[in-house]
Short mmCIF file of C-alpha atoms in Angstrom, two decimals:
data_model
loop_
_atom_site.label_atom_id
_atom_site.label_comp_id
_atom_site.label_asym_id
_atom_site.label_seq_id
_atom_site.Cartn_x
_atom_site.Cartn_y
_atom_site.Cartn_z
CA UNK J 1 -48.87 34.02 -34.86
CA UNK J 2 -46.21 31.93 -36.90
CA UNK J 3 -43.28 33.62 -35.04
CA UNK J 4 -44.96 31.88 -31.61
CA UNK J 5 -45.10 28.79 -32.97
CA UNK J 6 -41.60 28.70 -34.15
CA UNK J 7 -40.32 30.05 -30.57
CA UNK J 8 -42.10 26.55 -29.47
CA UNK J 9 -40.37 24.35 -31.35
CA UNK J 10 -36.46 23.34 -30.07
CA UNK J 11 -34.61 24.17 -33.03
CA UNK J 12 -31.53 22.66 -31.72
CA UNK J 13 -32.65 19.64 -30.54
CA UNK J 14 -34.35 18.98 -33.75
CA UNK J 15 -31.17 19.86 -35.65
CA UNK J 16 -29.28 17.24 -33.35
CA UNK J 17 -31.49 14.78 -33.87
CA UNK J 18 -31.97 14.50 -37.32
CA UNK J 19 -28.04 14.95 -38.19
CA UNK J 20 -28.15 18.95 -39.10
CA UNK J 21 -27.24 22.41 -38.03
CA UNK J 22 -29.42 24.60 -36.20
CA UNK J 23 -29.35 27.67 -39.43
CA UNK J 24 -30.74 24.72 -42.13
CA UNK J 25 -32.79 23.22 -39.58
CA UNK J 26 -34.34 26.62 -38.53
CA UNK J 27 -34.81 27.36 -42.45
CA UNK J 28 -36.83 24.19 -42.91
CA UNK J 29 -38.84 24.69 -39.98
CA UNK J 30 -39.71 28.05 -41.38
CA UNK J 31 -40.39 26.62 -45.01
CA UNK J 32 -42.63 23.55 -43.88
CA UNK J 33 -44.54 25.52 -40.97
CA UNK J 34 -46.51 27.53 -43.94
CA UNK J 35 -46.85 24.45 -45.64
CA UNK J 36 -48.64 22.45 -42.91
CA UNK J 37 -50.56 25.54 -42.23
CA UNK J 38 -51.98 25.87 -45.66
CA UNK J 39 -52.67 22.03 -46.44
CA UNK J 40 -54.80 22.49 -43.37
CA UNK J 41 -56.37 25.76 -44.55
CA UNK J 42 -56.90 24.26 -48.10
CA UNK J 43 -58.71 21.55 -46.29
CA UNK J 44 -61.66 23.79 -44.48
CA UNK J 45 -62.89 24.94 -47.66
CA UNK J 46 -65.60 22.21 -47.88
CA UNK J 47 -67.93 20.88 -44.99
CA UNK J 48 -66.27 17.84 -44.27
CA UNK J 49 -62.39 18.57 -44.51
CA UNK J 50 -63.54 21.22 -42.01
CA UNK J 51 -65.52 18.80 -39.42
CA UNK J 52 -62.57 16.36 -40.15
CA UNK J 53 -60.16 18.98 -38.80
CA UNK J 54 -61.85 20.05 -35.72
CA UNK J 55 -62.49 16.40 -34.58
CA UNK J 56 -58.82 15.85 -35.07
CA UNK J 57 -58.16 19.13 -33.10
CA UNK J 58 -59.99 17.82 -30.39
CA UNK J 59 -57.41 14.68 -30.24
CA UNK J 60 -54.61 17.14 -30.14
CA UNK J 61 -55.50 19.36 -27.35
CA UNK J 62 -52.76 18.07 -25.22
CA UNK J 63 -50.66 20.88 -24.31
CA UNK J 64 -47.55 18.89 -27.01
CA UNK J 65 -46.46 22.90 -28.12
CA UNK J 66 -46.50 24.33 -25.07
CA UNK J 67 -43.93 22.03 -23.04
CA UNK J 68 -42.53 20.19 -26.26
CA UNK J 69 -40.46 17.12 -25.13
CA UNK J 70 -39.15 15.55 -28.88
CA UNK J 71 -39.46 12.58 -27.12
CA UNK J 72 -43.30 12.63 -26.53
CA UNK J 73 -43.99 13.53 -30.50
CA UNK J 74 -45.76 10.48 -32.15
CA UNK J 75 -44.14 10.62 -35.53
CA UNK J 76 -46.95 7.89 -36.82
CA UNK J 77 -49.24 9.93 -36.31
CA UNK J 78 -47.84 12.68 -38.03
CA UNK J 79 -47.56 11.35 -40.89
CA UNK J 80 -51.42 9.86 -40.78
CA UNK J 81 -51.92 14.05 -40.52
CA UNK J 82 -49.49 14.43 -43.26
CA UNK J 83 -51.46 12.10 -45.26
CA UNK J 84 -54.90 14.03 -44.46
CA UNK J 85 -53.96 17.17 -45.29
CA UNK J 86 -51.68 16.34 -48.69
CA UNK J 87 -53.32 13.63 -49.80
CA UNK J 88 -51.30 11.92 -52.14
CA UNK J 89 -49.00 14.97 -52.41
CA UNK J 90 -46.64 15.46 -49.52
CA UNK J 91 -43.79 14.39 -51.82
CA UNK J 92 -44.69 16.91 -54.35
CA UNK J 93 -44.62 19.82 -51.53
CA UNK J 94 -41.33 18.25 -50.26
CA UNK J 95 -40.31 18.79 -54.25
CA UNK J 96 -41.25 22.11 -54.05
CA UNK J 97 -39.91 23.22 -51.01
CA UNK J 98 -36.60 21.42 -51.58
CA UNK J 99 -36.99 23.82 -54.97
CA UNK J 100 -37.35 27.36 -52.62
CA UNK J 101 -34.47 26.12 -50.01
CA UNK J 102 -31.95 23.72 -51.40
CA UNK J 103 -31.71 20.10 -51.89
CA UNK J 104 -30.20 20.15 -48.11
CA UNK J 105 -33.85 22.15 -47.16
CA UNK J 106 -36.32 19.39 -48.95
CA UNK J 107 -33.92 16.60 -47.33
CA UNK J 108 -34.80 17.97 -43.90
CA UNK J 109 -38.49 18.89 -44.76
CA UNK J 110 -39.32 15.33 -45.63
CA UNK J 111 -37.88 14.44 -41.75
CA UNK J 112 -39.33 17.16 -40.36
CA UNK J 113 -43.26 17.26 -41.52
CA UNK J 114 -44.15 13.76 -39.48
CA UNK J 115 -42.67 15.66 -36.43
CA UNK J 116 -44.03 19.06 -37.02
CA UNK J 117 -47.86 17.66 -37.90
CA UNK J 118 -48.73 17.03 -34.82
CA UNK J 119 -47.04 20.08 -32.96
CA UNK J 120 -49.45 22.56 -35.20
CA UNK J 121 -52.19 20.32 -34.36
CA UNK J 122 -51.60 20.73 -30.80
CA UNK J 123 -50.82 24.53 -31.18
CA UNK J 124 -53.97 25.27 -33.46
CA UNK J 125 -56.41 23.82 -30.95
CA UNK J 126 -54.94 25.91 -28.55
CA UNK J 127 -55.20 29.04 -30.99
CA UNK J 128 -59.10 27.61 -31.16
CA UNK J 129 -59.50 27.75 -27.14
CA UNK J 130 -57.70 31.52 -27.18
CA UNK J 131 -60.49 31.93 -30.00
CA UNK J 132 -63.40 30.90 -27.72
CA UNK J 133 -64.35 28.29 -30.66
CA UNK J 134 -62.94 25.02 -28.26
CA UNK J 135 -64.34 25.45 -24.36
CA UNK J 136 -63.91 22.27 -22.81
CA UNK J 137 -66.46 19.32 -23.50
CA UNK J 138 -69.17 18.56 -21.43
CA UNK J 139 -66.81 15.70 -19.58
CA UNK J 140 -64.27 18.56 -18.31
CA UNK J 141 -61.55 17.05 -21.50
CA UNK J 142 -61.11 18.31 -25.05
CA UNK J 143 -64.47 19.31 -26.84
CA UNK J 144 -66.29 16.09 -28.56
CA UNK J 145 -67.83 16.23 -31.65
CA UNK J 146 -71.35 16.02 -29.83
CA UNK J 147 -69.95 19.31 -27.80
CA UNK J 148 -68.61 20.83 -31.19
CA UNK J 149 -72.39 20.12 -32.85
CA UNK J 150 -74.10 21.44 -29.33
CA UNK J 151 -71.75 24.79 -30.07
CA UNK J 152 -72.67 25.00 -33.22
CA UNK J 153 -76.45 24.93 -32.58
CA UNK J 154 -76.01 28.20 -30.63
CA UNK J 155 -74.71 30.48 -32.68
CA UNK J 156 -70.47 29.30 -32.12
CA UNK J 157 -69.37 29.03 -35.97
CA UNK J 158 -66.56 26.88 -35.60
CA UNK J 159 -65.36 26.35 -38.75
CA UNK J 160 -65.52 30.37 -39.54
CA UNK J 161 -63.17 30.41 -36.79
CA UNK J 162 -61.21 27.66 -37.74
CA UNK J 163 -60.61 29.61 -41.03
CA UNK J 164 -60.27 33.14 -39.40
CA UNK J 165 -57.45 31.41 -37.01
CA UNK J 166 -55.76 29.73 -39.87
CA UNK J 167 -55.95 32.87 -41.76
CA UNK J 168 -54.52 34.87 -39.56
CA UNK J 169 -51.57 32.24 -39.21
CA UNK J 170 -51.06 32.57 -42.94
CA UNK J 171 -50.84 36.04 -43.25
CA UNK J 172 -47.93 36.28 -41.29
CA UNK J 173 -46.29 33.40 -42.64
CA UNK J 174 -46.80 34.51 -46.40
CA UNK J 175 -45.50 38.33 -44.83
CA UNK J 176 -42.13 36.60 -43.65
CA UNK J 177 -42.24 34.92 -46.54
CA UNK J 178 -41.78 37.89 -49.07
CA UNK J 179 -39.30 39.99 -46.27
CA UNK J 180 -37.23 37.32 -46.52
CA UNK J 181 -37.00 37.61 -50.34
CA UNK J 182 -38.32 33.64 -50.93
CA UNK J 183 -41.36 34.83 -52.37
CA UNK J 184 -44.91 33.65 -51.91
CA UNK J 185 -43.88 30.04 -50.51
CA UNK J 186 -47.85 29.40 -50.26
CA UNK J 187 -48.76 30.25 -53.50
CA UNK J 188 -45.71 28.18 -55.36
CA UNK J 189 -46.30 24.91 -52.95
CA UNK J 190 -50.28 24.69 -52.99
CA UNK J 191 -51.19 27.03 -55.64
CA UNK J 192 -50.80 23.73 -57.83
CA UNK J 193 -50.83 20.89 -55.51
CA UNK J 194 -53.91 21.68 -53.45
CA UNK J 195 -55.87 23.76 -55.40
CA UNK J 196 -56.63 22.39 -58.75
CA UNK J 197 -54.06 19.58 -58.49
CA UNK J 198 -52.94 20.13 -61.48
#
């Protein structure tokens, strides 16, 4: 699932626009993407991170990944995102990350998350929709809470879903991950900074 997300994003406009080359840029892209991923999975393990999530997902359903115009990404609100899902720790995964890729790697995470936020958003409600979990809302737009609780009243377990879709994003991320001989880039960036914060 990570290798379609990464075919959505313009490497080489990205890499223009934030002063880089395409190879670096492309290795960021591939270090923060599993980042992102997990802050968000970390997040779904209680009630409310979970209900937070799918509300925002229901902001997001905008079709951004699927015809992605740099231009139209709102960089504010990717780092509002950024500062849902890390809390008060997206420096410390930029730390980390600049640890498994370089100093030139954390450099272009840091640029990169604000952008990238809201580009998973946008791609993980659509994974939700492919998932059945996010039919439209009752006014023919992206599903509302009040749709979300009406879905969840018969039977539709969203946030199971949620976590099965984010799961299954992970897996092949953390797979990629040890091919490419970086090592579990999950477990070193959240295995301290989400989980137990410690």
């Amino acid at each position: 699932m990570i290798d379609q997300l990464m075919r959505s994003i313009p490497i080489d406009q990205l890499a223009q626009s934030l002063g880089s080359d395409p190879a670096t840029t492309s290795q960021a892209v591939k270090a923060a993407l599993p980042a992102l991923l997990g802050g968000l999975a970390a997040n779904t393990q209680n009630a409310d991170g979970a209900q937070s999530l799918l509300s925002a997902l229901s902001k997001h359903d905008n079709g951004l990944a699927d015809n992605l115009a740099l231009d139209s990404v709102d960089t504010g609100d990717g780092e509002k995102i950024l500062g849902h899902v890390f809390g008060g720790n997206t420096d410390g995964v930029v730390n980390q990350l600049g640890g498994l890729g370089g100093p030139q790697t954390g450099a272009l995470v840091r640029k990169l998350l604000p952008l990238l936020a809201p580009i998973v958003l946008s791609w993980l409600a659509k994974q939700m929709k492919g998932a059945g979990a996010a039919p439209q809302g009752s006014s023919g737009g992206a599903l509302t809470p009040q749709d979300q609780a009406a879905a969840s009243g018969g039977g539709l377990d969203m946030t199971s879903i949620l976590q099965d879709v984010l799961g299954s994003a992970l897996g092949g991320a953390t797979g990629q991950g040890t091919r490419a001989g970086s090592g579990n880039i999950l477990g070193d960036v959240l295995g301290g900074l989400l989980g137990g914060k410690r």
